[in-house]
Tab-separated table of C-alpha atoms in Angstrom:
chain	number	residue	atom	x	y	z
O	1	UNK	CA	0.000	0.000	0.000
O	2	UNK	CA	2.759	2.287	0.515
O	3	UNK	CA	4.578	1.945	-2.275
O	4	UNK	CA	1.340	2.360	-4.549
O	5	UNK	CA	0.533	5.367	-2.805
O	6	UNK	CA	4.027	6.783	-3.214
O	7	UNK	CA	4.242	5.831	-7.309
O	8	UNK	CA	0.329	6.435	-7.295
O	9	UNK	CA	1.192	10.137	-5.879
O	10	UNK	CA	5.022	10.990	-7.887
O	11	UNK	CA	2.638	10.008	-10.915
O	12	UNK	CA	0.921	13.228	-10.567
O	13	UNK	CA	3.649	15.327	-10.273
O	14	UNK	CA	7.043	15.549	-8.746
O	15	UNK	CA	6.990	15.983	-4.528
O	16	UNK	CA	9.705	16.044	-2.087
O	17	UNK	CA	9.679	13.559	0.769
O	18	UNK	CA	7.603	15.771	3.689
O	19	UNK	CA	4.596	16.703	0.717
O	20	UNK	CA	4.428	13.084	0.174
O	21	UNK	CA	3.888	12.163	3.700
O	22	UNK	CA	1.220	14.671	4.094
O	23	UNK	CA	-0.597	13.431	0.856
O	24	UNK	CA	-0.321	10.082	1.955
O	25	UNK	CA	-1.470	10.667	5.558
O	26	UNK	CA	-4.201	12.515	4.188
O	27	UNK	CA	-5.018	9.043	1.438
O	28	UNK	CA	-4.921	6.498	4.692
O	29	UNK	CA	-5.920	8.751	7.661
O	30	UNK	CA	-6.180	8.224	11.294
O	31	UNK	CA	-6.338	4.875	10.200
O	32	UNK	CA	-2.794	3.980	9.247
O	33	UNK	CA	-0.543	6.716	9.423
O	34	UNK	CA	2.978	6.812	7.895
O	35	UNK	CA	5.986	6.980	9.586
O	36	UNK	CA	9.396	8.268	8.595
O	37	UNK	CA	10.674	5.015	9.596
O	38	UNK	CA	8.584	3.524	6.683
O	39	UNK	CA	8.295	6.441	4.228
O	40	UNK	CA	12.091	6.665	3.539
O	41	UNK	CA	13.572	2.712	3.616
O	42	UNK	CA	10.514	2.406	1.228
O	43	UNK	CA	11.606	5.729	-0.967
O	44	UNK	CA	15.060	3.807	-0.880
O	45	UNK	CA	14.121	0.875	-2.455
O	46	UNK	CA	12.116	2.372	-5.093
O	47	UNK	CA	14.982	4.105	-6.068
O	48	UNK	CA	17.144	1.513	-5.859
O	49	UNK	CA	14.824	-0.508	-8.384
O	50	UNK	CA	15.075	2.569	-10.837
O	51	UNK	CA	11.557	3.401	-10.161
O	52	UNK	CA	11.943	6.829	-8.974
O	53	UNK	CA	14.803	10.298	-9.299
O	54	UNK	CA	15.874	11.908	-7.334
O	55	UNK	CA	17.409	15.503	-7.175
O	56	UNK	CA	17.782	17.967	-4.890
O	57	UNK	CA	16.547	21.335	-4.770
O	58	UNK	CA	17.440	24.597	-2.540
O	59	UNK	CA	14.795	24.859	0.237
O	60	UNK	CA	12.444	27.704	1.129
O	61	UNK	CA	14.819	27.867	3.770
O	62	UNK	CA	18.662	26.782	4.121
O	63	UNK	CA	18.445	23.050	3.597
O	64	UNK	CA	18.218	22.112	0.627
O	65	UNK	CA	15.177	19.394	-0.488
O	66	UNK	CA	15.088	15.874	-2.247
O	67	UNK	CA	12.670	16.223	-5.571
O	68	UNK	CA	11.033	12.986	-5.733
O	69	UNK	CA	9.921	12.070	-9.297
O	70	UNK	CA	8.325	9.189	-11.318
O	71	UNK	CA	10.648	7.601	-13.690
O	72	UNK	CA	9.060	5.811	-16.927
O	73	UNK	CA	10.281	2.064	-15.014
O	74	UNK	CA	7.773	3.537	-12.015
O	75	UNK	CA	4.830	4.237	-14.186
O	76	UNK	CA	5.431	0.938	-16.089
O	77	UNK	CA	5.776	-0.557	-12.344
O	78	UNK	CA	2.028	1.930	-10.876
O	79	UNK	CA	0.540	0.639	-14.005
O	80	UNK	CA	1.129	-3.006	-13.430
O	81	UNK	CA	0.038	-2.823	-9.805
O	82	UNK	CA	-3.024	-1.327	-10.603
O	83	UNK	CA	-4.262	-3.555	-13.948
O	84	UNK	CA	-3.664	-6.458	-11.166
O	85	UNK	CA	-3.888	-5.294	-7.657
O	86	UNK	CA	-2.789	-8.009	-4.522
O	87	UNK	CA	-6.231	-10.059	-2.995
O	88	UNK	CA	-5.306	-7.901	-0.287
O	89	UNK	CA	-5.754	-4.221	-1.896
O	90	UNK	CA	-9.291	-5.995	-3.047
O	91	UNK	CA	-10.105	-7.255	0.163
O	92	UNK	CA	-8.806	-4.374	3.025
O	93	UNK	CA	-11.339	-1.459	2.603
O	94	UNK	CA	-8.199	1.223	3.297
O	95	UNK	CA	-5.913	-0.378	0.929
O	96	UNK	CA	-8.913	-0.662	-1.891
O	97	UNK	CA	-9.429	3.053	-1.311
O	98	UNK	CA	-5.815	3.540	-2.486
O	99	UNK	CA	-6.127	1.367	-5.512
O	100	UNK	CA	-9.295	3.572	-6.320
O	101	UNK	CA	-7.544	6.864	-5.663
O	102	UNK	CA	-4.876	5.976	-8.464
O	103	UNK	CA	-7.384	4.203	-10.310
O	104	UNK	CA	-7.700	6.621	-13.068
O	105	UNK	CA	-3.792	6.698	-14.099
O	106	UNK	CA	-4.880	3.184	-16.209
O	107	UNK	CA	-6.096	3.892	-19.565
O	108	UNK	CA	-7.950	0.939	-20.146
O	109	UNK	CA	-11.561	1.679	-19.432
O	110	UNK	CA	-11.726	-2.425	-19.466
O	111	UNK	CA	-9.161	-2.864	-17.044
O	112	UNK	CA	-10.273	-0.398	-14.728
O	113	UNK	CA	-13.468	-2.425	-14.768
O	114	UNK	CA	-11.643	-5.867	-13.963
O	115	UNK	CA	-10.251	-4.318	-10.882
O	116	UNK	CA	-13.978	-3.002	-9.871
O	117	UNK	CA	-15.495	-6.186	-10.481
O	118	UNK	CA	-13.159	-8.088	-8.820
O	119	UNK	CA	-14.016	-5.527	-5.390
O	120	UNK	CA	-17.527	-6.397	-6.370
O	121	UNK	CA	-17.280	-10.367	-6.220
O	122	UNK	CA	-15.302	-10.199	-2.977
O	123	UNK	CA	-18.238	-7.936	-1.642
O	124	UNK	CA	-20.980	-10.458	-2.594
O	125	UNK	CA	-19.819	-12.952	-0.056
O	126	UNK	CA	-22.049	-13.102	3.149
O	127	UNK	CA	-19.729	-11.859	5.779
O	128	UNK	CA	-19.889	-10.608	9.299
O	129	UNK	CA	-17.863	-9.124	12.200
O	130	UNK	CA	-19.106	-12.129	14.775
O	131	UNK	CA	-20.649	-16.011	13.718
O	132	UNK	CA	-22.474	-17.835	15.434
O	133	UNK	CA	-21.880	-21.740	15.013
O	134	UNK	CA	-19.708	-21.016	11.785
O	135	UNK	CA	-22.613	-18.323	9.963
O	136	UNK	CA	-22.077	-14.974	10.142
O	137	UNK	CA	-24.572	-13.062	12.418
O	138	UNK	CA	-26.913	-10.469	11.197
O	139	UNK	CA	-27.260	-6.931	12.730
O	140	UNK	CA	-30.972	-8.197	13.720
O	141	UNK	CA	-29.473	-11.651	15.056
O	142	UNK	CA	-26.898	-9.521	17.648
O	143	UNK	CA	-26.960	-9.860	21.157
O	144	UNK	CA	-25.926	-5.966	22.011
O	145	UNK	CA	-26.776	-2.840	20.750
O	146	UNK	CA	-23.459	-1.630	20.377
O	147	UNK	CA	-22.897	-5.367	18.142
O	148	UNK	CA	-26.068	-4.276	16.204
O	149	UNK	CA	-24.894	-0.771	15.635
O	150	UNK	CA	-21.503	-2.167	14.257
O	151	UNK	CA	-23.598	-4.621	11.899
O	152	UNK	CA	-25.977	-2.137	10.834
O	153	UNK	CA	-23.275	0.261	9.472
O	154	UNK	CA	-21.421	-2.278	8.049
O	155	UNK	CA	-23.858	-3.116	6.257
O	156	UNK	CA	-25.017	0.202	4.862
O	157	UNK	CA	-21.607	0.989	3.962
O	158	UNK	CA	-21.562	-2.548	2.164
O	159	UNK	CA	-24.650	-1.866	-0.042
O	160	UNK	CA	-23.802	1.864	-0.705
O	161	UNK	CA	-20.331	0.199	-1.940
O	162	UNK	CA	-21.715	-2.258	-4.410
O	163	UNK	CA	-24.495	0.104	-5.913
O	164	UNK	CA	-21.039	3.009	-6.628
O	165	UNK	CA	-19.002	-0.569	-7.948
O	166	UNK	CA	-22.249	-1.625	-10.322
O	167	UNK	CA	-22.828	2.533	-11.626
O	168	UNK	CA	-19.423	2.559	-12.531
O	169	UNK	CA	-18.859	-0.728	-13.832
O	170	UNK	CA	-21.096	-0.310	-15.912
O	171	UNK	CA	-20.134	3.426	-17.310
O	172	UNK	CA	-17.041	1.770	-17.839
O	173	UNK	CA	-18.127	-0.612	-20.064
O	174	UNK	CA	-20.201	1.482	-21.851
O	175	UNK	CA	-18.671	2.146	-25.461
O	176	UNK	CA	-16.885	5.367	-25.811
């Protein structure tokens, strides 16, 4: 996830290291907040690969600044990882999101569909926060109010998700 957020990001325009942890922070939220500890080992291996430049700039104020750009191996490298995205950036709600928010960076109207529909099969399986005996428990089957609160959302969120998922889809597929 952090490495498509930091190709997904240099693919809109060049950043140096501190913008990029704010736009990033900003992408994943509360939720999972960057470090420095993770940002820059993972800007160093990128680099390393020949997927990013690097150059340095005079600051606004005496240090100078590391320019981080894309190079064309790093949008060969964002464009792979978004035409076929891990099980995990389908299935983790957070690391979907960042898939989505660099979504648009693939030209292929058909393969941004593929990666929608494959969000959209992994939503249509029954799933729940608690089971009971093996079968995941409704909101109206849960034994607390705070349980059935948790349920209820999740499920709202879940049907607002796959009505957005079938509206685009099908845009997408649409002929142009």
């Amino acid at each position: 996830m952090l490495e498509l957020s930091i190709l997904g990001f240099l693919a809109e325009e060049p950043l140096h290291g501190y913008e990029l942890k704010d736009r990033i922070t900003a992408l994943t939220g509360h939720v999972r907040p960057v470090s420095d500890g993770a940002l820059y080992p993972a800007i160093t291996r990128l680099t390393a690969k020949g997927l990013l430049d690097q150059r340095t700039e005079p600051g606004a104020s005496a240090a100078p600044r590391r320019i981080l750009a894309l190079t064309a191996e790093g949008r060969e490298e964002l464009l792979a990882r978004l035409r076929d995205p891990k099980q995990t950036e389908i299935t983790d709600h957070v690391r979907f999101n960042t898939v989505l928010a660099f979504l648009r960076h693939l030209a292929d109207r058909h393969e941004q569909a593929a990666v929608l529909r494959r969000r959209l099969d992994f939503l249509q399986t029954p799933t729940s926060f608690f089971y009971d005996s093996g079968k995941p428990v409704r909101a109206e089957e849960a034994d607390d109010l705070f349980r059935q609160g948790m349920l209820r959302v999740a499920r709202a969120t879940g049907e607002a998700e796959r009505a957005w998922l079938r509206e685009a889809i099908e845009l997408l597929d649409r002929p142009e």
